[in-house]
Coordinates of N, CA and C in Angstrom, one line a residue:
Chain A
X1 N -16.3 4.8 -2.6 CA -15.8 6.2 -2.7 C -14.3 6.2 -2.9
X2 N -13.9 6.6 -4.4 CA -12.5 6.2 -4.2 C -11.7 7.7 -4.3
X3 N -11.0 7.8 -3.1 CA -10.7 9.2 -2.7 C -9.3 9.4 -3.2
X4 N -8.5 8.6 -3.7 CA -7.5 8.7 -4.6 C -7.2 7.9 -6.1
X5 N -7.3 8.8 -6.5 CA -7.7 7.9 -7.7 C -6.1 8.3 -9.1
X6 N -6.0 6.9 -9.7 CA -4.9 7.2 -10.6 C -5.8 6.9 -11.5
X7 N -5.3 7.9 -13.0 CA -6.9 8.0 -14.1 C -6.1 6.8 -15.6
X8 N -4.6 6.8 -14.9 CA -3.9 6.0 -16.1 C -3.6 4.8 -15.7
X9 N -4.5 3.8 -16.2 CA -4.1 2.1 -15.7 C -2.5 2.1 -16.7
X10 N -2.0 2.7 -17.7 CA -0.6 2.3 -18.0 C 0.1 3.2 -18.9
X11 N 1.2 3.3 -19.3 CA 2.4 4.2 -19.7 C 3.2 4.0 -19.9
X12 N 3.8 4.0 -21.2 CA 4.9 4.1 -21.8 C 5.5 4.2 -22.6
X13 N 7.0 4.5 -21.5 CA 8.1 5.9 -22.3 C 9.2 5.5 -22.8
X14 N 9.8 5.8 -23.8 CA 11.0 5.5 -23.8 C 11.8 5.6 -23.1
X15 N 13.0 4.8 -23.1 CA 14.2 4.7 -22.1 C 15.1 6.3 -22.2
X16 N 15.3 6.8 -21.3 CA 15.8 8.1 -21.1 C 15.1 9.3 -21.3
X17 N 14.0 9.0 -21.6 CA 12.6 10.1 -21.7 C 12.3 10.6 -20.1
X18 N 11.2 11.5 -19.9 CA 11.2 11.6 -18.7 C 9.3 10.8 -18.4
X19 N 9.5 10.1 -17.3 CA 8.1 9.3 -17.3 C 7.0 10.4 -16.2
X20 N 5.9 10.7 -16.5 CA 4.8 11.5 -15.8 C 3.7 10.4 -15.1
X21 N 3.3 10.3 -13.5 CA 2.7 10.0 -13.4 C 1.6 10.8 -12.3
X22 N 0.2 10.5 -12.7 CA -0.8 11.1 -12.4 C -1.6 10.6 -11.0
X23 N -1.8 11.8 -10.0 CA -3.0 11.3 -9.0 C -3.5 12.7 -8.7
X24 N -4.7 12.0 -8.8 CA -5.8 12.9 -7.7 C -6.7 12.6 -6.7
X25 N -6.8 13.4 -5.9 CA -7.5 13.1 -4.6 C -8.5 13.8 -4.4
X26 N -9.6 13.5 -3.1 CA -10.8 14.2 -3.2 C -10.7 14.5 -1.7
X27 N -10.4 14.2 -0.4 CA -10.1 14.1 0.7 C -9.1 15.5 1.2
X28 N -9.3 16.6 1.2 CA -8.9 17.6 1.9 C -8.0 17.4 3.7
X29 N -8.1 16.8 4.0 CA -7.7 16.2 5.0 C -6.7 15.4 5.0
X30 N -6.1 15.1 3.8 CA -4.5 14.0 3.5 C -3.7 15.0 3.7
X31 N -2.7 14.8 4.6 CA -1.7 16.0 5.0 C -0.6 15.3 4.3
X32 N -0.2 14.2 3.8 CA 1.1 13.9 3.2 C 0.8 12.2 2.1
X33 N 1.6 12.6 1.2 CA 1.2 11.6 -0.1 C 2.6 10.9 -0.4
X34 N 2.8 9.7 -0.8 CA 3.5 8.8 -1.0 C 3.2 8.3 -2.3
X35 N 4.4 7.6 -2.5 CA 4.2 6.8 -3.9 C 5.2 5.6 -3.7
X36 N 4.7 4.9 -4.0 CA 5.1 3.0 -3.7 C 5.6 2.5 -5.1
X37 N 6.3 1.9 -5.2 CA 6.8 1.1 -6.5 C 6.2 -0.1 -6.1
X38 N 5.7 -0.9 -7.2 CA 5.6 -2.5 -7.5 C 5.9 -3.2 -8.4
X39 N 7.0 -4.5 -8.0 CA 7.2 -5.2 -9.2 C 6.7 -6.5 -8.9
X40 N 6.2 -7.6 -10.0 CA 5.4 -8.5 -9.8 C 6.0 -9.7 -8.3
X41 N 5.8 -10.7 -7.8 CA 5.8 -11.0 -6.7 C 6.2 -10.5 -5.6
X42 N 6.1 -9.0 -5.6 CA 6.9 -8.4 -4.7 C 6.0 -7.5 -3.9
X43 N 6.1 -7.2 -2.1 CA 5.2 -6.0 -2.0 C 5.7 -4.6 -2.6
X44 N 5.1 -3.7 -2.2 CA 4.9 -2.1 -2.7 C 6.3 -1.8 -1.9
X45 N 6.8 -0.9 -2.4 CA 8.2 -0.5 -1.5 C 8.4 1.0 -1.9
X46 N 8.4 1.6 -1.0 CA 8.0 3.4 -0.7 C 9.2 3.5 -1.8
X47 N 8.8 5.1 -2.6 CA 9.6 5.7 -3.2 C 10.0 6.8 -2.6
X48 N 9.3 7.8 -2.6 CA 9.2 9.1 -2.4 C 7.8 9.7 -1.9
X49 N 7.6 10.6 -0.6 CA 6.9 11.4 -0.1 C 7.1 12.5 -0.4
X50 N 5.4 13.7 -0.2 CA 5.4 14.5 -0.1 C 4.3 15.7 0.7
X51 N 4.8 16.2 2.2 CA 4.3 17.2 2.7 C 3.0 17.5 2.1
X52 N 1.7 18.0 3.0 CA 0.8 19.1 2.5 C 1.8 20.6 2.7
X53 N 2.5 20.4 2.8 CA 3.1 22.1 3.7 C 4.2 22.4 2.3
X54 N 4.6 21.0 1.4 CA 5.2 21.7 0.4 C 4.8 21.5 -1.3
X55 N 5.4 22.0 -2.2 CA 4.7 21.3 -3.4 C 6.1 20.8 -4.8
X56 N 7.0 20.5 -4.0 CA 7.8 19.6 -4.3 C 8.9 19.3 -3.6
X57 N 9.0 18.0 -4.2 CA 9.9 16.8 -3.3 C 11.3 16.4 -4.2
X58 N 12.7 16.6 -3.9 CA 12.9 15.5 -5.3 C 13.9 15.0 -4.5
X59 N 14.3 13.5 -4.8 CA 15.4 12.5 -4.4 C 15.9 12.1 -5.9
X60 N 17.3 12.3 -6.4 CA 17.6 11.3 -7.7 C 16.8 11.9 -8.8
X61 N 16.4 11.2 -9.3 CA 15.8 11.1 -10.6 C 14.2 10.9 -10.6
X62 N 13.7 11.1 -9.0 CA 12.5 11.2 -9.0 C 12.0 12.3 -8.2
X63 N 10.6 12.9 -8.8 CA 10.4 14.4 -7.9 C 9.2 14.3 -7.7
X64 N 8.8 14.9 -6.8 CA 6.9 14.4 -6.7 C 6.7 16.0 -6.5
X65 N 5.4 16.5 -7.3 CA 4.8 17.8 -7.1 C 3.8 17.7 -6.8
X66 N 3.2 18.8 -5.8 CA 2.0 18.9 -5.4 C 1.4 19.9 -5.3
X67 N -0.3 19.9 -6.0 CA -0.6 21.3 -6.5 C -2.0 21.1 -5.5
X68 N -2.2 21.7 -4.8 CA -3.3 21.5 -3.4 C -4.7 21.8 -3.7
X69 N -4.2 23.0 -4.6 CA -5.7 23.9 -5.0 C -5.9 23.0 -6.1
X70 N -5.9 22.3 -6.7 CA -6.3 21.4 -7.8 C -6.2 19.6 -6.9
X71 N -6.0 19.7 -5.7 CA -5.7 18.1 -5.3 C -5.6 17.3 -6.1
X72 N -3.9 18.0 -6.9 CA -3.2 16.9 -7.8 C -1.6 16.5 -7.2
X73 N -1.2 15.6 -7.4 CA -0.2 15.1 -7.6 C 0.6 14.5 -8.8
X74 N 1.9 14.7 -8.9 CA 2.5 13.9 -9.9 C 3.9 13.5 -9.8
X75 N 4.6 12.1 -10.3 CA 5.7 11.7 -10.5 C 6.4 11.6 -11.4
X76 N 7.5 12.9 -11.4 CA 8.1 12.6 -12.8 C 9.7 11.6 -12.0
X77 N 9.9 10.8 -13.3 CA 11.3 10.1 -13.2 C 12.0 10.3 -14.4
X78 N 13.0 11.0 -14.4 CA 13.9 11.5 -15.2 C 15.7 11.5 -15.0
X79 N 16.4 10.5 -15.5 CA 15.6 10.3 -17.1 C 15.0 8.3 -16.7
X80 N 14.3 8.2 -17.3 CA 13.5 6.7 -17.2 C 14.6 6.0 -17.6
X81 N 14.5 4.6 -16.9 CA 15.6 3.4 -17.1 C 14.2 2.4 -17.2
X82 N 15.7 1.2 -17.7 CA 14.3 -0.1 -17.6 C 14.1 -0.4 -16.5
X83 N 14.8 -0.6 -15.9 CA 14.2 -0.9 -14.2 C 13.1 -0.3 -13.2
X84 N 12.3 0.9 -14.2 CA 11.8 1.8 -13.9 C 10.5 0.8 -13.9
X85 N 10.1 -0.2 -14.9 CA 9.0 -0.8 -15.2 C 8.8 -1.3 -14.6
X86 N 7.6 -0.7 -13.7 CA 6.7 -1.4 -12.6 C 5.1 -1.0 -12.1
X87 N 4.7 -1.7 -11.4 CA 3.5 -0.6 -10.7 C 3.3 0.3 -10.0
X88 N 3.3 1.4 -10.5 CA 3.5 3.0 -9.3 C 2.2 3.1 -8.3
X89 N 2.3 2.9 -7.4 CA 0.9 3.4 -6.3 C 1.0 4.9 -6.0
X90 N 0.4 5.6 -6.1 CA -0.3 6.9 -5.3 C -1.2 6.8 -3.4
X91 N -0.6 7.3 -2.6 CA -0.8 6.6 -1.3 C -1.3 8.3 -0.5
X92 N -1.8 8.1 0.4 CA -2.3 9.6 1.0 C -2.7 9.0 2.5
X93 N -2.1 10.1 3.6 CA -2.4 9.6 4.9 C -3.4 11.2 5.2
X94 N -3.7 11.0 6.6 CA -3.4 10.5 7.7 C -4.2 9.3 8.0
X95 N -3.7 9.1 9.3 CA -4.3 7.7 10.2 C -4.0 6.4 9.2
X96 N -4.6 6.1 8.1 CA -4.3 5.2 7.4 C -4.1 4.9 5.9
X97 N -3.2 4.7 5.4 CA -2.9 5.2 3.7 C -4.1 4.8 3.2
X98 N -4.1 5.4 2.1 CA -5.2 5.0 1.1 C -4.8 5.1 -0.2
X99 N -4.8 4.1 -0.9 CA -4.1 4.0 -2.4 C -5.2 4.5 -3.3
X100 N -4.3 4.4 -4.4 CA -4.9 4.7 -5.6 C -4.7 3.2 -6.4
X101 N -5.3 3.1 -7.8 CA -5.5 1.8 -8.3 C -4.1 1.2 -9.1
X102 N -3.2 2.5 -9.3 CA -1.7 2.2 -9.7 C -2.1 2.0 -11.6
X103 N -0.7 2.7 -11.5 CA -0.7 2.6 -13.1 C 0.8 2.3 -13.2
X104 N 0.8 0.9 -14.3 CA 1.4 0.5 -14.9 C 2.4 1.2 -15.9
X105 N 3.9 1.7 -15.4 CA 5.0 2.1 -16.1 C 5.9 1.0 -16.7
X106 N 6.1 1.1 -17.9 CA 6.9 0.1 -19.1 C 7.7 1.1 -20.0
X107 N 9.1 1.4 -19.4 CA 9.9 1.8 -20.1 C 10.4 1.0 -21.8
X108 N 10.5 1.3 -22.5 CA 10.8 0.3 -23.7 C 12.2 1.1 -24.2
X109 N 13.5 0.2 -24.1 CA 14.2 0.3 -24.5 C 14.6 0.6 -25.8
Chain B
X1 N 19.3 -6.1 8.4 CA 18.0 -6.0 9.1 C 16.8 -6.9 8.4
X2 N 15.9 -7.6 8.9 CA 15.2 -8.7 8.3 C 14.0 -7.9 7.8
X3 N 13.5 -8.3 6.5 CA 12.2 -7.7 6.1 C 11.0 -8.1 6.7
X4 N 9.9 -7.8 5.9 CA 8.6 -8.2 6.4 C 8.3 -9.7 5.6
X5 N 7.8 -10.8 6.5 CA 7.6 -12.1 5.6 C 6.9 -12.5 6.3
X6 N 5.9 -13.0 4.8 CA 4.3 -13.3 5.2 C 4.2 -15.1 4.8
X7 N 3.5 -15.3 5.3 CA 3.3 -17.2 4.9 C 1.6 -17.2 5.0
X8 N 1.5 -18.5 4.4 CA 2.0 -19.1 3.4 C 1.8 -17.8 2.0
X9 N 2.5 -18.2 1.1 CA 2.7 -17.0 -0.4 C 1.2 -17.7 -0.9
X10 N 0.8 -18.7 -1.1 CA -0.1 -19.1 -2.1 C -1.1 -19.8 -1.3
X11 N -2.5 -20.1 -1.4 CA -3.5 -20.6 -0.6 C -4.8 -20.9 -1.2
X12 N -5.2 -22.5 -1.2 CA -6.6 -22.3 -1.9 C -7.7 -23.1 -0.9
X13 N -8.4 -22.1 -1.4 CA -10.2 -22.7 0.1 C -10.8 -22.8 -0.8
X14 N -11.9 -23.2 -0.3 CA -13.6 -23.1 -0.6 C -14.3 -22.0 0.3
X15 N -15.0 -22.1 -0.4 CA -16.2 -21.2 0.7 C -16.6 -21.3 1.9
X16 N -16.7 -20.2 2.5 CA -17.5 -21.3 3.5 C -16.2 -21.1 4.8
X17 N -14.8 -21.8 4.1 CA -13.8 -22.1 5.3 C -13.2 -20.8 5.6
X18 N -12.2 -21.3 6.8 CA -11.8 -20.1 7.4 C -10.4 -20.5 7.4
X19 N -9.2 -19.2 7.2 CA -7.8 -19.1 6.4 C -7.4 -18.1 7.8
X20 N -6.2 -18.5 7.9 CA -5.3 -17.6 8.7 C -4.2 -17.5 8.0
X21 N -3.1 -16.3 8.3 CA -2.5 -15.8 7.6 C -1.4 -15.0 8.2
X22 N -0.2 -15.3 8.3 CA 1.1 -15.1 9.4 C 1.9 -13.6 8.6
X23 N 1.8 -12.8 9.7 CA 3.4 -12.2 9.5 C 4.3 -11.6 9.9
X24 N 5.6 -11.5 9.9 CA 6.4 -11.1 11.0 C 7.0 -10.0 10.4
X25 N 7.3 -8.8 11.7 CA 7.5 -7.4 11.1 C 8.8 -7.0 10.9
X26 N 8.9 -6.1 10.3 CA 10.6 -5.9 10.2 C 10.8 -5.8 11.7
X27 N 12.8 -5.9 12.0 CA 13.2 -5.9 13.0 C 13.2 -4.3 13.4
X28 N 12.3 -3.6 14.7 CA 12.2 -2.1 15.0 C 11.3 -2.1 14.8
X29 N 10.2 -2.4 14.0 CA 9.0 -2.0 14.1 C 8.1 -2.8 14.7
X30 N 7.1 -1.9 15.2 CA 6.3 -2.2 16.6 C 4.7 -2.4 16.5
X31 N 4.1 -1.7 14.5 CA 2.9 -1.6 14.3 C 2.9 -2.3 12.8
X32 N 1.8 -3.4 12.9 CA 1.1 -3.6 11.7 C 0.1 -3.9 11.3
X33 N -0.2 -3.5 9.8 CA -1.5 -2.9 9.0 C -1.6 -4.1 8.0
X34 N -2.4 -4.4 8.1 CA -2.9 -5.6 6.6 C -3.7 -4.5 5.6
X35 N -3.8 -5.3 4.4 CA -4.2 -4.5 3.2 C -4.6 -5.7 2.5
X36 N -6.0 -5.6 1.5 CA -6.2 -6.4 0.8 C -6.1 -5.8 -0.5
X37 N -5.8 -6.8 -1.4 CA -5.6 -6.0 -3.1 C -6.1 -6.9 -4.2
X38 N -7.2 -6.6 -4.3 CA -8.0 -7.2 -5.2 C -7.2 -7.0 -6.9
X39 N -7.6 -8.1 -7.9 CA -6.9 -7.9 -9.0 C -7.4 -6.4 -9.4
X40 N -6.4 -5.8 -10.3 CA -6.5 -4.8 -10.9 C -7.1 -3.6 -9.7
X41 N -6.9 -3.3 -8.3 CA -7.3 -2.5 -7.4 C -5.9 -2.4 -6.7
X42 N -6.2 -0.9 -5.9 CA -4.7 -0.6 -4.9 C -5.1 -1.5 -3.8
X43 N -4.0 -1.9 -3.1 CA -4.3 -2.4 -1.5 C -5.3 -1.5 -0.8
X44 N -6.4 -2.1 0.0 CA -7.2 -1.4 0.7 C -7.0 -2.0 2.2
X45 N -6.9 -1.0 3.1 CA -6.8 -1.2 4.5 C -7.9 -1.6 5.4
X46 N -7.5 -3.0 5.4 CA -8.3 -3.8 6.6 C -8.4 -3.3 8.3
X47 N -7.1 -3.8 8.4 CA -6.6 -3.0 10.1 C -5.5 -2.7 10.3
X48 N -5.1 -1.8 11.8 CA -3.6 -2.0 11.9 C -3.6 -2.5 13.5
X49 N -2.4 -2.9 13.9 CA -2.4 -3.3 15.3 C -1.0 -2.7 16.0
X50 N -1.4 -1.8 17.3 CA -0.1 -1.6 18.0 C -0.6 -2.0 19.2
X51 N 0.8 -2.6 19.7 CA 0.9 -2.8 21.2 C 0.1 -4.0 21.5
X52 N -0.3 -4.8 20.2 CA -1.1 -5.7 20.8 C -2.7 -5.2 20.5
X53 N -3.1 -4.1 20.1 CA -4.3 -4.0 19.9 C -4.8 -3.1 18.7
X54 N -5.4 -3.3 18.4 CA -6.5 -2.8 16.9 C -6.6 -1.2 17.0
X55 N -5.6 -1.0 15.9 CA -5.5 0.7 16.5 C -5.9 1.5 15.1
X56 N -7.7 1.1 14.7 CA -7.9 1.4 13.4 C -7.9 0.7 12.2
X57 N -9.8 1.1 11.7 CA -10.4 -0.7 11.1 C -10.8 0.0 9.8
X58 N -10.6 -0.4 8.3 CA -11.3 -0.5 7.4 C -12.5 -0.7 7.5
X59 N -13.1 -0.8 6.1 CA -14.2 -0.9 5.6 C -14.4 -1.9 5.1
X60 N -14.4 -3.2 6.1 CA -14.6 -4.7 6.2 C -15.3 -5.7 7.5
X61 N -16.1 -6.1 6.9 CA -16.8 -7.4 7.9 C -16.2 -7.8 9.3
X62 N -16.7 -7.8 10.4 CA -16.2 -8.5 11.6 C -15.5 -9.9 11.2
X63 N -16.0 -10.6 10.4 CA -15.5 -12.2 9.5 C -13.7 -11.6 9.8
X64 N -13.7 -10.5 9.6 CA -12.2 -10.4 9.2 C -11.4 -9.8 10.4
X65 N -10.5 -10.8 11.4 CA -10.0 -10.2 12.5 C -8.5 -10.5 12.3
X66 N -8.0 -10.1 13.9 CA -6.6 -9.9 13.8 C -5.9 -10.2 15.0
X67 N -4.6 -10.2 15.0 CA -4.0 -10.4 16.6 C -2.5 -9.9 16.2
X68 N -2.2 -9.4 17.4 CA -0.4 -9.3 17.6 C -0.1 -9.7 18.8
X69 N 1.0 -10.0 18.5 CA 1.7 -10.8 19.8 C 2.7 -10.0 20.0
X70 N 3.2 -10.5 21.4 CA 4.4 -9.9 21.7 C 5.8 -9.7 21.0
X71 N 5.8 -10.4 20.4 CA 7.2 -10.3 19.9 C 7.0 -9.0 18.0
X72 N 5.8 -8.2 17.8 CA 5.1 -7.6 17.1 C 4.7 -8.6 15.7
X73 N 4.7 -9.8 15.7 CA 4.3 -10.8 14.3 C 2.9 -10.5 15.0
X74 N 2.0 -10.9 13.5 CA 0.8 -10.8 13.3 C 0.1 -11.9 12.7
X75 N -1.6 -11.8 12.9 CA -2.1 -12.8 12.0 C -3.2 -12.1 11.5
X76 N -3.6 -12.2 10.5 CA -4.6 -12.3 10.2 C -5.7 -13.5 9.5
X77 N -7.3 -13.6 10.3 CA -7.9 -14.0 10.5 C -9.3 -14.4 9.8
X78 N -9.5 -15.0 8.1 CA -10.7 -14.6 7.7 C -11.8 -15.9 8.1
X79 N -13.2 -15.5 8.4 CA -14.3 -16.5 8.9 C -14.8 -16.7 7.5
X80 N -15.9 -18.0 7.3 CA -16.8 -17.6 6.3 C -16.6 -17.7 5.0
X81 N -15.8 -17.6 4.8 CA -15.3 -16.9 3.4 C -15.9 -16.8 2.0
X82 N -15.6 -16.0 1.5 CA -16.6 -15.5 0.2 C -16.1 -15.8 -0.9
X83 N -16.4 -15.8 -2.2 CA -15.6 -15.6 -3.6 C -14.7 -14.2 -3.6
X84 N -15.5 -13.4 -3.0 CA -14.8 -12.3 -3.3 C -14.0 -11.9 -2.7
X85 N -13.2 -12.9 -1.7 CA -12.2 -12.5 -0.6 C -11.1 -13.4 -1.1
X86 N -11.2 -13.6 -2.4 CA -9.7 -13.5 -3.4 C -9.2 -12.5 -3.6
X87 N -7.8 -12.4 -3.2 CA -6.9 -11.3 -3.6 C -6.0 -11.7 -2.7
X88 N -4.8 -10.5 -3.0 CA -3.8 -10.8 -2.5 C -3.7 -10.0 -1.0
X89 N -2.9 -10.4 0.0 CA -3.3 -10.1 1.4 C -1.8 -9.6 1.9
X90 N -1.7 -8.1 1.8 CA -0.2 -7.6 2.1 C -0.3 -7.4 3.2
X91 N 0.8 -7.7 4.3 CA 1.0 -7.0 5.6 C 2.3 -6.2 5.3
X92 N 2.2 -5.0 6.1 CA 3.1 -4.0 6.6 C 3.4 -3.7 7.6
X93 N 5.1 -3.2 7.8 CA 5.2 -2.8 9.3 C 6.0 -1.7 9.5
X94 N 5.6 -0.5 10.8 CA 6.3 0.4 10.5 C 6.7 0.5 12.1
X95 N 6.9 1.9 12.2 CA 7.6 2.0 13.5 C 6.8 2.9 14.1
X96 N 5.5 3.3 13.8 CA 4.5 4.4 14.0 C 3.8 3.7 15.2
X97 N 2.8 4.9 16.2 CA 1.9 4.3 17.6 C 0.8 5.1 17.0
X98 N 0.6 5.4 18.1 CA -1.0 6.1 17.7 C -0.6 7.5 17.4
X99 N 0.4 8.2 17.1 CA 0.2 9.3 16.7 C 0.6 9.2 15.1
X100 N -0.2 8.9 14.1 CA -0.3 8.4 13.3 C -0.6 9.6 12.3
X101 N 0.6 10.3 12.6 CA 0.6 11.8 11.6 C 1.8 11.6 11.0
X102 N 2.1 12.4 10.1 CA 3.0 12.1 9.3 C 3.5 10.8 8.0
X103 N 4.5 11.2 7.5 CA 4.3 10.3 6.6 C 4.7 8.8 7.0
X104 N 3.3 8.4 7.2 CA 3.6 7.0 7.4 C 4.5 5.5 6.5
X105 N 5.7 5.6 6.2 CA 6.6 4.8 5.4 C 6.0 3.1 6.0
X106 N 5.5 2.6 5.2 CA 5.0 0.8 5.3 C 6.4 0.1 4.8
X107 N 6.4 -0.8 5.7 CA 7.4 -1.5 4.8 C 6.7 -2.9 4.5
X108 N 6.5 -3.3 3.5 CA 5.7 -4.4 3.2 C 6.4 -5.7 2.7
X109 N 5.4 -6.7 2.9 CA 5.8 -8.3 2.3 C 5.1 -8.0 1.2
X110 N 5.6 -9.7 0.6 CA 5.1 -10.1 -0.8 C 3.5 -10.6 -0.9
X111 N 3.2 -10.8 0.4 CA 2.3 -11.0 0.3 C 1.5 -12.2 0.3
X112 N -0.1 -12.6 0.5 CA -0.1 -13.8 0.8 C -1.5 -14.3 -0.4
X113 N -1.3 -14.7 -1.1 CA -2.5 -14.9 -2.7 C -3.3 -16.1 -2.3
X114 N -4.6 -15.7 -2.0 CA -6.0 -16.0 -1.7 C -6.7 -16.5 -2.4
X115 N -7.1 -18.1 -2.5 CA -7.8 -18.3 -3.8 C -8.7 -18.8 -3.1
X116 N -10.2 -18.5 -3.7 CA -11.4 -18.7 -2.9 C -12.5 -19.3 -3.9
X117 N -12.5 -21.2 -3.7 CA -13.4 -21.7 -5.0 C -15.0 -22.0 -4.6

């Protein structure tokens, strides 16, 4: 039962474009959602959270929105760099995160 | 402040044997969660441990245990072992107890890559 689910294994935007990434969830009960960056030998390292109590978040160049009545989320990064290219996780608590399968961001210069 | 670091990074069994698996938490935090991440899948949560005890179990086999020690480093513990308990094996550590609301920030290692022939 995969209660968070990302529907895009990969994506890619041009460099200074704005990059969109996708999650949805099935679990009514996730009161706050995260998103993890991954680059290869490396663990996951938190980007940005977001509240059930709000429906957007932004730090920099990254904003997470959340639409409740649709149990969607998304990550825009704007404007995309290359350093952006990595594996995005989609994460949802409580008591214990639960990922999503992550989709693959590849900025191309 | 020191990160999360897991040992050994790389590891190959057979079947059958049994693999332990170290890691030490950041400096401040008091709780940690292992995750397994199969190729091409998100990390899935095995367990977490505060204070020394199992505070909340995935959707995995008794084969698969755990311990913390005092100083908050961790192990984890697989019996048995299967083909399909290849993947990579992340620990995280946060600063969360049992009120385990809010947004839980993991700070995670590299991880520890599981090869099961």
């Amino acid at each position: 039962d995969q209660q968070v689910k990302q529907n895009s294994p990969s994506l890619s935007v041009q460099e200074g474009r704005i990059s969109i990434l996708n999650c949805d969830y099935t679990n009514s009960m996730f009161d706050y959602f995260l998103w993890y960056k991954k680059y290869p030998a490396e663990g996951p390292t938190f980007l940005i959270s977001i509240s059930s109590i709000k429906d957007k978040n932004e730090d920099g160049r990254f904003t997470v929105f959340l639409n409740k009545s649709a149990k969607h989320l998304s990550l825009h990064i704007v404007p995309s760099q290359p350093g952006d290219s990595a594996v995005y996780f989609c994460a949802a608590n409580p008591e214990k995160l639960t990922f999503g399968t992550g989709t693959r961001l590849t900025i191309i210069p | 402040e020191t990160g999360v670091t897991q040992s050994p990074t790389h590891l190959i069994k057979t079947r059958g044997q049994q693999v332990t698996l170290r890691c030490s938490s950041q400096s401040g935090h008091n709780t940690v969660s292992w995750y397994q991440q199969a190729l091409g899948q998100g990390p899935q949560f095995i367990f977490q441990y505060y204070r020394e005890e199992e505070n909340g179990r995935g959707n995995f086999p008794p084969r698969f245990s755990g311990l913390q020690f005092p100083n908050y480093s961790s192990e984890l513990n697989v019996n048995a072992l299967e083909l399909d308990d290849s993947a990579l094996y992340l620990c995280a550590s946060s600063s969360m107890g049992r009120a385990n609301s809010g947004a839980n920030v993991l700070t995670f290692g590299a991880g520890s890559r599981l090869t099961v022939l």
